[in-house]
Amino acid sequence: MLRKDIFSCITIKKGDITTETSDAIVNAANTSLLGGGGVDGAIHKAAGPGLLEECRKFNGCRPGEARITAGYNLKAKFVIHTPGPIYKDGKSSEPEILRSSYWNSLMLVKENNLKSVSFPAISTGVYRYPKDAAAEIAIETAVSFIEKEEYPVDISFILFDNDNYEIYIKTLEDKKNELH
Ligand code: AR6
C-alpha cells in the first residue's frame, strides 16, 4: 500500500537551530515578537537587525499564533515566529496553545510552499513547559499534519539540551510503534 506520508520525514537532531539550512526555522518567541533570551535571542543575533525591523510591523502576536519573516543573515530563507504558552498548571489551555504553535507554524510552511522546517522545543525553557509532555505534543502535531494536510515536508526537531534530545528520540520511537 502506498503510504500518504511517503514524501514526508521527521528528523531529530541535537544542535543549534541558528545554523540549520532548512527553508524555515521556527522561533520560540514572546508575544511582542521583538526578541528576548534563549533561542529567540540566538536567532535574532544570528539573523542581524533586519529581522527585528521586519518583526515590528506585526505589532505582536498572540500565544499559539505564528508569523513569517525573511531569514536575513541566517542560512534558512525564512523564520516563523510563534509564542508558545507560559506553563502554569497544565489546566490553563497550555496543551492547546502549544499544539496551535506547532500547527500554525506548519500551516505557514504549507502556505508558503516550503519544503523543510526546523523546530526548537517550544516553551520548554523560560516558559517551563514539562519536556515530556511538550515533546508528545510536538511529535503528535507533526504526525497529524503529515496525515491530514497531505503536504510533503521535511520536519526537523533541533534539540539544544541532552534531556530534550533523549525525550524526543523516545517519543518518536513510541509513536512509530503505535502507528505500526
Ligand atoms: N537552538 C535550539 N534550541 C535552543 C537554542 C538554540 N540555539 N537555544 C536554546 N534552545 P527558550 P521558551 C532551546 O527559553 O521556553 C525567550 O526569552 C532551550 O534549550 O528559548 O519558549 C523568548 O523571548 C529550550 O529547550 O523558549 C520568550 O520570552 C528551548 O530552546 C521566552 O524565552 C526553548 O527555550 C520563550 O520561552
PDB file of C-alpha atoms and ligand atoms in Angstrom:
ATOM      1  CA  MET A   1       0.000   0.000   0.000  1.00  0.00           C
ATOM      2  CA  LEU A   2       1.292   3.474  -0.839  1.00  0.00           C
ATOM      3  CA  ARG A   3       1.522   5.480   2.363  1.00  0.00           C
ATOM      4  CA  LYS A   4       0.230   9.037   2.314  1.00  0.00           C
ATOM      5  CA  ASP A   5       3.277  10.273   4.215  1.00  0.00           C
ATOM      6  CA  ILE A   6       5.795   8.685   1.880  1.00  0.00           C
ATOM      7  CA  PHE A   7       7.318  12.041   0.866  1.00  0.00           C
ATOM      8  CA  SER A   8       7.457  13.497   4.341  1.00  0.00           C
ATOM      9  CA  CYS A   9      10.001  12.850   7.004  1.00  0.00           C
ATOM     10  CA  ILE A  10      10.549  13.658  10.691  1.00  0.00           C
ATOM     11  CA  THR A  11      14.159  14.061  11.891  1.00  0.00           C
ATOM     12  CA  ILE A  12      15.510  14.554  15.390  1.00  0.00           C
ATOM     13  CA  LYS A  13      18.886  16.232  15.815  1.00  0.00           C
ATOM     14  CA  LYS A  14      20.923  17.663  18.628  1.00  0.00           C
ATOM     15  CA  GLY A  15      22.304  21.140  17.968  1.00  0.00           C
ATOM     16  CA  ASP A  16      21.875  24.847  17.457  1.00  0.00           C
ATOM     17  CA  ILE A  17      18.908  25.815  15.273  1.00  0.00           C
ATOM     18  CA  THR A  18      20.570  29.036  14.060  1.00  0.00           C
ATOM     19  CA  THR A  19      22.917  27.038  11.802  1.00  0.00           C
ATOM     20  CA  GLU A  20      20.172  24.954  10.164  1.00  0.00           C
ATOM     21  CA  THR A  21      19.837  25.086   6.365  1.00  0.00           C
ATOM     22  CA  SER A  22      16.149  24.207   6.159  1.00  0.00           C
ATOM     23  CA  ASP A  23      13.809  26.557   4.246  1.00  0.00           C
ATOM     24  CA  ALA A  24      12.477  27.878   7.564  1.00  0.00           C
ATOM     25  CA  ILE A  25      13.450  27.756  11.208  1.00  0.00           C
ATOM     26  CA  VAL A  26      10.892  28.327  13.942  1.00  0.00           C
ATOM     27  CA  ASN A  27      11.493  30.828  16.732  1.00  0.00           C
ATOM     28  CA  ALA A  28      10.089  30.240  20.239  1.00  0.00           C
ATOM     29  CA  ALA A  29       9.220  33.920  20.564  1.00  0.00           C
ATOM     30  CA  ASN A  30       7.254  36.014  23.056  1.00  0.00           C
ATOM     31  CA  THR A  31       4.080  37.951  22.254  1.00  0.00           C
ATOM     32  CA  SER A  32       5.982  41.170  21.472  1.00  0.00           C
ATOM     33  CA  LEU A  33       7.912  39.411  18.660  1.00  0.00           C
ATOM     34  CA  LEU A  34      10.683  41.871  19.463  1.00  0.00           C
ATOM     35  CA  GLY A  35      13.303  39.389  20.664  1.00  0.00           C
ATOM     36  CA  GLY A  36      14.323  38.026  24.050  1.00  0.00           C
ATOM     37  CA  GLY A  37      16.647  35.415  25.536  1.00  0.00           C
ATOM     38  CA  GLY A  38      17.066  31.693  24.802  1.00  0.00           C
ATOM     39  CA  VAL A  39      16.564  30.532  21.236  1.00  0.00           C
ATOM     40  CA  ASP A  40      14.821  33.835  20.385  1.00  0.00           C
ATOM     41  CA  GLY A  41      17.914  35.823  21.342  1.00  0.00           C
ATOM     42  CA  ALA A  42      20.182  33.425  19.454  1.00  0.00           C
ATOM     43  CA  ILE A  43      18.082  33.664  16.266  1.00  0.00           C
ATOM     44  CA  HIS A  44      17.935  37.492  16.341  1.00  0.00           C
ATOM     45  CA  LYS A  45      21.688  37.691  16.975  1.00  0.00           C
ATOM     46  CA  ALA A  46      22.500  35.363  14.064  1.00  0.00           C
ATOM     47  CA  ALA A  47      19.946  36.942  11.686  1.00  0.00           C
ATOM     48  CA  GLY A  48      21.009  40.560  12.299  1.00  0.00           C
ATOM     49  CA  PRO A  49      18.968  43.751  12.821  1.00  0.00           C
ATOM     50  CA  GLY A  50      16.808  43.365   9.699  1.00  0.00           C
ATOM     51  CA  LEU A  51      14.866  40.629  11.481  1.00  0.00           C
ATOM     52  CA  LEU A  52      13.822  42.914  14.347  1.00  0.00           C
ATOM     53  CA  GLU A  53      12.829  45.637  11.880  1.00  0.00           C
ATOM     54  CA  GLU A  54      10.554  43.253  10.000  1.00  0.00           C
ATOM     55  CA  CYS A  55       9.071  41.886  13.247  1.00  0.00           C
ATOM     56  CA  ARG A  56       7.992  45.391  14.331  1.00  0.00           C
ATOM     57  CA  LYS A  57       5.356  45.509  11.573  1.00  0.00           C
ATOM     58  CA  PHE A  58       3.288  42.756  13.221  1.00  0.00           C
ATOM     59  CA  ASN A  59       2.571  44.683  16.439  1.00  0.00           C
ATOM     60  CA  GLY A  60       2.927  41.462  18.398  1.00  0.00           C
ATOM     61  CA  CYS A  61       1.336  38.041  18.125  1.00  0.00           C
ATOM     62  CA  ARG A  62      -0.942  36.031  20.412  1.00  0.00           C
ATOM     63  CA  PRO A  63       0.259  32.759  22.012  1.00  0.00           C
ATOM     64  CA  GLY A  64      -0.287  29.850  19.612  1.00  0.00           C
ATOM     65  CA  GLU A  65      -0.380  32.069  16.501  1.00  0.00           C
ATOM     66  CA  ALA A  66       2.544  32.328  14.050  1.00  0.00           C
ATOM     67  CA  ARG A  67       4.081  34.923  11.722  1.00  0.00           C
ATOM     68  CA  ILE A  68       6.670  34.519   8.943  1.00  0.00           C
ATOM     69  CA  THR A  69       9.605  36.788   8.054  1.00  0.00           C
ATOM     70  CA  ALA A  70      12.707  36.564   5.901  1.00  0.00           C
ATOM     71  CA  GLY A  71      15.812  34.898   7.364  1.00  0.00           C
ATOM     72  CA  TYR A  72      18.284  37.768   6.746  1.00  0.00           C
ATOM     73  CA  ASN A  73      21.826  36.563   7.674  1.00  0.00           C
ATOM     74  CA  LEU A  74      20.640  33.069   8.577  1.00  0.00           C
ATOM     75  CA  LYS A  75      21.145  30.126   6.244  1.00  0.00           C
ATOM     76  CA  ALA A  76      17.397  29.478   6.483  1.00  0.00           C
ATOM     77  CA  LYS A  77      15.389  31.569   3.997  1.00  0.00           C
ATOM     78  CA  PHE A  78      12.555  32.243   6.464  1.00  0.00           C
ATOM     79  CA  VAL A  79      11.882  32.491  10.185  1.00  0.00           C
ATOM     80  CA  ILE A  80       8.491  31.517  11.595  1.00  0.00           C
ATOM     81  CA  HIS A  81       7.864  33.214  14.934  1.00  0.00           C
ATOM     82  CA  THR A  82       5.428  31.716  17.426  1.00  0.00           C
ATOM     83  CA  PRO A  83       4.922  32.495  21.108  1.00  0.00           C
ATOM     84  CA  GLY A  84       4.235  29.227  22.934  1.00  0.00           C
ATOM     85  CA  PRO A  85       2.278  29.050  26.209  1.00  0.00           C
ATOM     86  CA  ILE A  86       3.765  30.046  29.557  1.00  0.00           C
ATOM     87  CA  TYR A  87       3.248  26.901  31.656  1.00  0.00           C
ATOM     88  CA  LYS A  88       1.208  27.383  34.820  1.00  0.00           C
ATOM     89  CA  ASP A  89      -0.664  24.246  35.928  1.00  0.00           C
ATOM     90  CA  GLY A  90      -1.431  22.408  32.677  1.00  0.00           C
ATOM     91  CA  LYS A  91      -5.110  23.341  33.018  1.00  0.00           C
ATOM     92  CA  SER A  92      -4.881  26.806  31.551  1.00  0.00           C
ATOM     93  CA  SER A  93      -5.083  25.795  27.866  1.00  0.00           C
ATOM     94  CA  GLU A  94      -1.321  25.230  27.710  1.00  0.00           C
ATOM     95  CA  PRO A  95      -1.587  21.971  25.664  1.00  0.00           C
ATOM     96  CA  GLU A  96      -3.982  23.543  23.151  1.00  0.00           C
ATOM     97  CA  ILE A  97      -1.810  26.641  22.783  1.00  0.00           C
ATOM     98  CA  LEU A  98       1.363  24.581  22.308  1.00  0.00           C
ATOM     99  CA  ARG A  99      -0.363  22.440  19.698  1.00  0.00           C
ATOM    100  CA  SER A 100      -1.522  25.610  17.901  1.00  0.00           C
ATOM    101  CA  SER A 101       2.043  26.949  17.839  1.00  0.00           C
ATOM    102  CA  TYR A 102       3.216  23.816  16.002  1.00  0.00           C
ATOM    103  CA  TRP A 103       0.114  23.562  13.791  1.00  0.00           C
ATOM    104  CA  ASN A 104       0.016  27.230  12.750  1.00  0.00           C
ATOM    105  CA  SER A 105       3.763  27.178  12.023  1.00  0.00           C
ATOM    106  CA  LEU A 106       3.278  24.142   9.780  1.00  0.00           C
ATOM    107  CA  MET A 107       0.354  25.843   8.007  1.00  0.00           C
ATOM    108  CA  LEU A 108       2.667  28.778   7.175  1.00  0.00           C
ATOM    109  CA  VAL A 109       5.165  26.264   5.757  1.00  0.00           C
ATOM    110  CA  LYS A 110       2.427  24.917   3.504  1.00  0.00           C
ATOM    111  CA  GLU A 111       1.014  28.332   2.522  1.00  0.00           C
ATOM    112  CA  ASN A 112       4.498  29.493   1.515  1.00  0.00           C
ATOM    113  CA  ASN A 113       5.215  26.273  -0.360  1.00  0.00           C
ATOM    114  CA  LEU A 114       8.314  25.496   1.737  1.00  0.00           C
ATOM    115  CA  LYS A 115       9.854  22.037   1.692  1.00  0.00           C
ATOM    116  CA  SER A 116      11.632  21.870   5.054  1.00  0.00           C
ATOM    117  CA  VAL A 117      11.274  23.340   8.525  1.00  0.00           C
ATOM    118  CA  SER A 118      13.208  23.051  11.793  1.00  0.00           C
ATOM    119  CA  PHE A 119      11.606  23.454  15.225  1.00  0.00           C
ATOM    120  CA  PRO A 120      13.150  24.030  18.646  1.00  0.00           C
ATOM    121  CA  ALA A 121      11.407  22.582  21.737  1.00  0.00           C
ATOM    122  CA  ILE A 122       8.946  25.482  22.080  1.00  0.00           C
ATOM    123  CA  SER A 123       8.091  26.590  25.660  1.00  0.00           C
ATOM    124  CA  THR A 124      10.460  24.116  27.371  1.00  0.00           C
ATOM    125  CA  GLY A 125      12.966  26.778  28.507  1.00  0.00           C
ATOM    126  CA  VAL A 126      11.980  30.049  30.170  1.00  0.00           C
ATOM    127  CA  TYR A 127       8.269  29.138  29.759  1.00  0.00           C
ATOM    128  CA  ARG A 128       8.822  25.914  31.813  1.00  0.00           C
ATOM    129  CA  TYR A 129       6.532  23.518  29.916  1.00  0.00           C
ATOM    130  CA  PRO A 130       7.353  19.955  31.139  1.00  0.00           C
ATOM    131  CA  LYS A 131       9.644  18.466  28.499  1.00  0.00           C
ATOM    132  CA  ASP A 132       7.972  15.029  28.165  1.00  0.00           C
ATOM    133  CA  ALA A 133       4.523  16.485  27.683  1.00  0.00           C
ATOM    134  CA  ALA A 134       5.802  19.134  25.268  1.00  0.00           C
ATOM    135  CA  ALA A 135       7.607  16.502  23.140  1.00  0.00           C
ATOM    136  CA  GLU A 136       4.396  14.428  22.902  1.00  0.00           C
ATOM    137  CA  ILE A 137       2.517  17.439  21.552  1.00  0.00           C
ATOM    138  CA  ALA A 138       5.309  18.410  19.116  1.00  0.00           C
ATOM    139  CA  ILE A 139       5.564  14.928  17.565  1.00  0.00           C
ATOM    140  CA  GLU A 140       1.834  14.247  17.639  1.00  0.00           C
ATOM    141  CA  THR A 141       1.122  17.544  15.847  1.00  0.00           C
ATOM    142  CA  ALA A 142       3.802  16.890  13.209  1.00  0.00           C
ATOM    143  CA  VAL A 143       2.411  13.404  12.513  1.00  0.00           C
ATOM    144  CA  SER A 144      -1.160  14.653  12.348  1.00  0.00           C
ATOM    145  CA  PHE A 145      -0.144  17.493   9.990  1.00  0.00           C
ATOM    146  CA  ILE A 146       1.513  14.982   7.646  1.00  0.00           C
ATOM    147  CA  GLU A 147      -1.565  12.736   7.757  1.00  0.00           C
ATOM    148  CA  LYS A 148      -4.248  15.400   7.412  1.00  0.00           C
ATOM    149  CA  GLU A 149      -2.677  18.007   5.149  1.00  0.00           C
ATOM    150  CA  GLU A 150      -1.025  15.596   2.695  1.00  0.00           C
ATOM    151  CA  TYR A 151       1.668  18.196   2.082  1.00  0.00           C
ATOM    152  CA  PRO A 152       5.193  16.803   1.576  1.00  0.00           C
ATOM    153  CA  VAL A 153       7.571  18.408   4.047  1.00  0.00           C
ATOM    154  CA  ASP A 154      10.709  17.531   5.995  1.00  0.00           C
ATOM    155  CA  ILE A 155      10.176  18.391   9.648  1.00  0.00           C
ATOM    156  CA  SER A 156      13.248  18.523  11.905  1.00  0.00           C
ATOM    157  CA  PHE A 157      13.344  18.957  15.654  1.00  0.00           C
ATOM    158  CA  ILE A 158      16.631  20.560  16.741  1.00  0.00           C
ATOM    159  CA  LEU A 159      17.262  19.951  20.428  1.00  0.00           C
ATOM    160  CA  PHE A 160      19.776  22.055  22.271  1.00  0.00           C
ATOM    161  CA  ASP A 161      19.897  20.101  25.528  1.00  0.00           C
ATOM    162  CA  ASN A 162      20.529  16.392  26.114  1.00  0.00           C
ATOM    163  CA  ASP A 163      17.307  15.892  28.085  1.00  0.00           C
ATOM    164  CA  ASN A 164      15.113  17.103  25.258  1.00  0.00           C
ATOM    165  CA  TYR A 165      17.115  15.142  22.673  1.00  0.00           C
ATOM    166  CA  GLU A 166      16.646  11.864  24.534  1.00  0.00           C
ATOM    167  CA  ILE A 167      12.993  12.578  25.262  1.00  0.00           C
ATOM    168  CA  TYR A 168      12.289  13.298  21.575  1.00  0.00           C
ATOM    169  CA  ILE A 169      14.037  10.106  20.410  1.00  0.00           C
ATOM    170  CA  LYS A 170      11.940   8.039  22.813  1.00  0.00           C
ATOM    171  CA  THR A 171       8.711   9.874  21.996  1.00  0.00           C
ATOM    172  CA  LEU A 172       9.191   9.346  18.242  1.00  0.00           C
ATOM    173  CA  GLU A 173      10.025   5.651  18.775  1.00  0.00           C
ATOM    174  CA  ASP A 174       6.855   5.217  20.836  1.00  0.00           C
ATOM    175  CA  LYS A 175       4.816   6.985  18.175  1.00  0.00           C
ATOM    176  CA  LYS A 176       6.259   4.734  15.426  1.00  0.00           C
ATOM    177  CA  ASN A 177       5.376   1.601  17.435  1.00  0.00           C
ATOM    178  CA  GLU A 178       1.865   2.945  17.947  1.00  0.00           C
ATOM    179  CA  LEU A 179       1.413   3.531  14.178  1.00  0.00           C
ATOM    180  CA  HIS A 180       2.709   0.096  13.036  1.00  0.00           C
TER     181      HIS A 180
HETATM  182  N1  AR6 B   1      18.912  26.136  19.179  1.00  0.00           N
HETATM  183  C1  AR6 B   1      17.943  25.261  19.510  1.00  0.00           C
HETATM  184  N2  AR6 B   1      17.329  25.266  20.708  1.00  0.00           N
HETATM  185  C2  AR6 B   1      17.706  26.194  21.604  1.00  0.00           C
HETATM  186  C3  AR6 B   1      18.733  27.155  21.337  1.00  0.00           C
HETATM  187  C4  AR6 B   1      19.345  27.109  20.062  1.00  0.00           C
HETATM  188  N3  AR6 B   1      20.277  27.962  19.700  1.00  0.00           N
HETATM  189  N4  AR6 B   1      18.862  27.928  22.454  1.00  0.00           N
HETATM  190  C5  AR6 B   1      18.001  27.468  23.377  1.00  0.00           C
HETATM  191  N5  AR6 B   1      17.313  26.417  22.865  1.00  0.00           N
HETATM  192  P1  AR6 B   1      13.520  29.179  25.349  1.00  0.00           P
HETATM  193  P2  AR6 B   1      10.581  29.284  25.633  1.00  0.00           P
HETATM  194  C6  AR6 B   1      16.257  25.586  23.486  1.00  0.00           C
HETATM  195  O1  AR6 B   1      13.700  29.630  26.748  1.00  0.00           O
HETATM  196  O2  AR6 B   1      10.615  28.332  26.768  1.00  0.00           O
HETATM  197  C7  AR6 B   1      12.700  33.963  25.219  1.00  0.00           C
HETATM  198  O3  AR6 B   1      13.246  34.959  26.033  1.00  0.00           O
HETATM  199  C8  AR6 B   1      16.218  25.511  25.004  1.00  0.00           C
HETATM  200  O4  AR6 B   1      17.132  24.529  25.476  1.00  0.00           O
HETATM  201  O5  AR6 B   1      14.389  29.757  24.297  1.00  0.00           O
HETATM  202  O6  AR6 B   1       9.563  29.079  24.547  1.00  0.00           O
HETATM  203  C9  AR6 B   1      11.511  34.469  24.399  1.00  0.00           C
HETATM  204  O7  AR6 B   1      11.691  35.825  24.006  1.00  0.00           O
HETATM  205  C10 AR6 B   1      14.767  25.085  25.229  1.00  0.00           C
HETATM  206  O8  AR6 B   1      14.651  23.665  25.199  1.00  0.00           O
HETATM  207  O9  AR6 B   1      11.977  29.452  24.849  1.00  0.00           O
HETATM  208  C11 AR6 B   1      10.372  34.311  25.342  1.00  0.00           C
HETATM  209  O10 AR6 B   1      10.263  35.397  26.233  1.00  0.00           O
HETATM  210  C12 AR6 B   1      14.016  25.641  24.018  1.00  0.00           C
HETATM  211  O11 AR6 B   1      15.016  26.136  23.121  1.00  0.00           O
HETATM  212  C13 AR6 B   1      10.709  33.060  26.107  1.00  0.00           C
HETATM  213  O12 AR6 B   1      12.151  32.952  26.077  1.00  0.00           O
HETATM  214  C14 AR6 B   1      13.069  26.756  24.351  1.00  0.00           C
HETATM  215  O13 AR6 B   1      13.640  27.592  25.361  1.00  0.00           O
HETATM  216  C15 AR6 B   1      10.145  31.824  25.442  1.00  0.00           C
HETATM  217  O14 AR6 B   1      10.377  30.720  26.268  1.00  0.00           O
END
